[in-house]
mmCIF file of C-alpha atoms in Angstrom:
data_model
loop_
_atom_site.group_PDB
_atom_site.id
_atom_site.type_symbol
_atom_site.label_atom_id
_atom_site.label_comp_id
_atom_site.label_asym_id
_atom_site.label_seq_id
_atom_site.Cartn_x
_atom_site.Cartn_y
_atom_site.Cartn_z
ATOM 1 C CA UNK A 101 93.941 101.638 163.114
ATOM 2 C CA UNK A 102 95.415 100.792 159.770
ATOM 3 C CA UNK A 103 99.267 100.078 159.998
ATOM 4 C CA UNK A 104 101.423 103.246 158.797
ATOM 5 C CA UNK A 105 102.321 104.170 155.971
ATOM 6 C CA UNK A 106 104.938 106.411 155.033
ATOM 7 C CA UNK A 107 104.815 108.585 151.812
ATOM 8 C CA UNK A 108 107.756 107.341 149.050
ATOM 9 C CA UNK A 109 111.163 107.624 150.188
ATOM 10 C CA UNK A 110 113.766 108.892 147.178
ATOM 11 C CA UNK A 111 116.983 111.220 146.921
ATOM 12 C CA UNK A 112 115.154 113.666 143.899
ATOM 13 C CA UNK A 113 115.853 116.461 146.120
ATOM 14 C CA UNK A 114 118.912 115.751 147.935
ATOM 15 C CA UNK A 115 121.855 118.329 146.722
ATOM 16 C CA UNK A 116 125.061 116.935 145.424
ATOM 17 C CA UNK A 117 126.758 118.232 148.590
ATOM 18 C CA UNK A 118 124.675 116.175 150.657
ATOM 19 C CA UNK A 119 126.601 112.848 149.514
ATOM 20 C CA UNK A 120 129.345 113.833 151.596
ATOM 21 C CA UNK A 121 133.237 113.488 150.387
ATOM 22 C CA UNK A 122 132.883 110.102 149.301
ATOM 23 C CA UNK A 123 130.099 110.351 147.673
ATOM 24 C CA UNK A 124 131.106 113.356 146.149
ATOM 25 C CA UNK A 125 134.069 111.188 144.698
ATOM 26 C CA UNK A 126 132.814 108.322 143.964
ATOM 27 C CA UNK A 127 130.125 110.720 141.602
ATOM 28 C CA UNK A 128 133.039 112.230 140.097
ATOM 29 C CA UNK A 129 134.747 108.535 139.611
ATOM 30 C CA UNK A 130 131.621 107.316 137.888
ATOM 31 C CA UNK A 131 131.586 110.456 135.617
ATOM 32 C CA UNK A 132 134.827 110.634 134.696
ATOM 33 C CA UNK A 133 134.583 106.720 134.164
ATOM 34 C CA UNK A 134 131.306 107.460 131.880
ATOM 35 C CA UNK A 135 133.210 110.493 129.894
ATOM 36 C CA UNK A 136 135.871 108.045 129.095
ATOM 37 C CA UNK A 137 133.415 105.527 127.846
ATOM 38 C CA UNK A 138 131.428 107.759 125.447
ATOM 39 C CA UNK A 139 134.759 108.732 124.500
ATOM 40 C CA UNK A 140 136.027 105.339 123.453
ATOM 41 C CA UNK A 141 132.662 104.033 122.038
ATOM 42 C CA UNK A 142 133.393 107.055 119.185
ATOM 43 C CA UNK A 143 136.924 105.342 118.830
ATOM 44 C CA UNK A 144 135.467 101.919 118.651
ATOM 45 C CA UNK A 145 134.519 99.565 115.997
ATOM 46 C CA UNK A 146 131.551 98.381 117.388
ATOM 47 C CA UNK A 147 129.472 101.949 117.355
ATOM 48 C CA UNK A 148 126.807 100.175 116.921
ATOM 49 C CA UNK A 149 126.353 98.483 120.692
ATOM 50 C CA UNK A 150 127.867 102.647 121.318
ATOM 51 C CA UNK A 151 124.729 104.226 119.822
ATOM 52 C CA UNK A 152 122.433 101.579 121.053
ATOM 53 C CA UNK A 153 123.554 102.264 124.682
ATOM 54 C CA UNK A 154 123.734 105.871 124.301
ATOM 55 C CA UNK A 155 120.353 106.638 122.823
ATOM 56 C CA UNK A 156 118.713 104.331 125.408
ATOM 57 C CA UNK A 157 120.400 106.454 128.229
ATOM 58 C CA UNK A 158 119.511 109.814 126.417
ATOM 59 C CA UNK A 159 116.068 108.431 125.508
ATOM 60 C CA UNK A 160 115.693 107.107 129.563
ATOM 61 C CA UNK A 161 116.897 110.790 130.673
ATOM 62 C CA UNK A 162 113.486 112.456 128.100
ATOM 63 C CA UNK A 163 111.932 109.742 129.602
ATOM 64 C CA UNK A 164 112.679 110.699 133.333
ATOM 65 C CA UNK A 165 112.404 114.646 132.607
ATOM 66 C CA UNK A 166 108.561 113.981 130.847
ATOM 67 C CA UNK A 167 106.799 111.248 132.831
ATOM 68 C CA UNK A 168 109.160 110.837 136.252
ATOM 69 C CA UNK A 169 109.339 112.271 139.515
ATOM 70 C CA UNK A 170 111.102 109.767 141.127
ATOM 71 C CA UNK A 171 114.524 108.715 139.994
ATOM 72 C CA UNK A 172 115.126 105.613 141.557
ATOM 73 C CA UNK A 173 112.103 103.393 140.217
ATOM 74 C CA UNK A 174 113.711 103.849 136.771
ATOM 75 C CA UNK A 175 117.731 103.584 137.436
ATOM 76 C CA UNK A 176 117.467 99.806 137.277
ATOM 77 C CA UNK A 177 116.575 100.419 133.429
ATOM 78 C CA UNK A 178 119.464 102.167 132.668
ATOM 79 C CA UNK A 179 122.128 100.102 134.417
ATOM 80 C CA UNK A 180 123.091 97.718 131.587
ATOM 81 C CA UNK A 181 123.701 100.985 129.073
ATOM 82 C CA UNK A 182 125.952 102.490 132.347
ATOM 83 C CA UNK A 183 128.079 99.286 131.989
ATOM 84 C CA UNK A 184 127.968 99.003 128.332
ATOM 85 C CA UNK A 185 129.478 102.355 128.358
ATOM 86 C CA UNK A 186 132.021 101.816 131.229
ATOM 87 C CA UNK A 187 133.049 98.552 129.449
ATOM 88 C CA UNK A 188 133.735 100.870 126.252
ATOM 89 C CA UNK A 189 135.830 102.882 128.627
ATOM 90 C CA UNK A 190 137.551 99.894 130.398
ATOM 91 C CA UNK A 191 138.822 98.218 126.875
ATOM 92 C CA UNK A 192 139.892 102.174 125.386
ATOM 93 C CA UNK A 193 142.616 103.971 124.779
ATOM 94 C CA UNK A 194 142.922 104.950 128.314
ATOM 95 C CA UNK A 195 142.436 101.493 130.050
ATOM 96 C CA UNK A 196 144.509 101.988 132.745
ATOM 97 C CA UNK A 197 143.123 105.739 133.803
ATOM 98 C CA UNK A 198 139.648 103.970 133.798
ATOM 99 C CA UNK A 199 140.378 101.306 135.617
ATOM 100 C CA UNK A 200 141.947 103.353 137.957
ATOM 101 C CA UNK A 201 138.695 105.382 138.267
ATOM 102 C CA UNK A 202 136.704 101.940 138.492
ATOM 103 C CA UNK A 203 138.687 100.424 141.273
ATOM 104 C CA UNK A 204 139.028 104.546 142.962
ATOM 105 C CA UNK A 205 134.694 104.423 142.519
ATOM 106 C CA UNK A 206 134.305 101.211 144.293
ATOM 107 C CA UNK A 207 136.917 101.980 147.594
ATOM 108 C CA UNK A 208 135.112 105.418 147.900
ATOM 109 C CA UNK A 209 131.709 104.748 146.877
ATOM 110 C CA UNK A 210 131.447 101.617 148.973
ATOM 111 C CA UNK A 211 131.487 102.950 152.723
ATOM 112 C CA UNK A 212 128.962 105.674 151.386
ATOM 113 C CA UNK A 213 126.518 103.145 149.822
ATOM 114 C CA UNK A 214 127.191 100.989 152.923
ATOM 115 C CA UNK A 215 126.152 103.808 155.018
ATOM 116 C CA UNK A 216 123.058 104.392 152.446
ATOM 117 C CA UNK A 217 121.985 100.313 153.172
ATOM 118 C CA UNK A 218 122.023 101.353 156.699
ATOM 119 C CA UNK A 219 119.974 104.259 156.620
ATOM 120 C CA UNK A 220 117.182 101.916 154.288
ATOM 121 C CA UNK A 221 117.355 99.428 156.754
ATOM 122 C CA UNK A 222 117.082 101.237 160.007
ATOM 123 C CA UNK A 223 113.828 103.214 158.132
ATOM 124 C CA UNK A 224 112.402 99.520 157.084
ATOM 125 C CA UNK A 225 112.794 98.470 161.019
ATOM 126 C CA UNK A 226 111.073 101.301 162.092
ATOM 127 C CA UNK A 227 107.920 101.122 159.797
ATOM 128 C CA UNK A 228 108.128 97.390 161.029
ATOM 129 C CA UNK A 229 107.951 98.274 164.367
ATOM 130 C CA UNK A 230 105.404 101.185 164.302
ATOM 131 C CA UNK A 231 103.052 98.545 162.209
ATOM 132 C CA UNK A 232 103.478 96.016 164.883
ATOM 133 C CA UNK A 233 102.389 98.294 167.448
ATOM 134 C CA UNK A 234 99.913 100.297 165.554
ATOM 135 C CA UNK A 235 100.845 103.637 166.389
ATOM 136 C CA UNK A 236 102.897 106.400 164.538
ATOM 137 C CA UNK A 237 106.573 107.134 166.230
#
């Protein structure tokens, strides 16, 4: 019998209310924190690095919407624009508010993405198992 194999596991379909309260914050940290950054970029000097990072993201989103069904094996791509724009936000105008966001984000979004890990790795143990046996759970 050939060992299992389970079908792609991603969050496409999982509703925002699904992530629970922290999640739900830290989402709302991490937007907030982006709004700010897109918002200082058009304040900055160096629009330049601003457009670059933006137009990648909004490219990457046409990108996603055309060719991909699953989120996850392209939001490696886009995590150097994210921080490009949260750096914009974290050397603004509002400095302080976004760090406050940044450092709110991480104490919120870290049990949940703890809790995420867990999840991956109990799944990973259990494929592990059922292809040592050889038989589906």
């Amino acid at each position: 019998m050939p060992p299992y194999s389970p079908a792609i596991v991603d969050y496409d379909s999982a509703p925002l209310l699904s992530l629970g309260v922290s999640g739900m914050l830290a989402a709302a940290c991490f937007g907030a924190l982006a709004v700010l950054g897109v918002v200082s970029a058009a304040r900055s000097p160096r629009r330049d690095v601003a457009v670059a990072a933006i137009g990648f993201l909004l490219f990457h989103t046409a990108f996603h919407l055309v060719w991909g069904e699953i989120v996850l094996l392209y939001v490696a791509h886009a995590v150097p624009s994210l921080a490009a724009i949260v750096a914009f936000a974290l050397a603004g105008p509002w400095r302080r508010a976004a760090t406050a966001l940044a450092l709110a984000f991480v104490l919120v979004g870290g049990p949940h993405n703890i809790a995420r890990f867990r999840e991956a790795a109990d799944l990973a143990t259990l494929i592990a198992r059922i292809n040592r046996v050889g038989a589906e759970p």
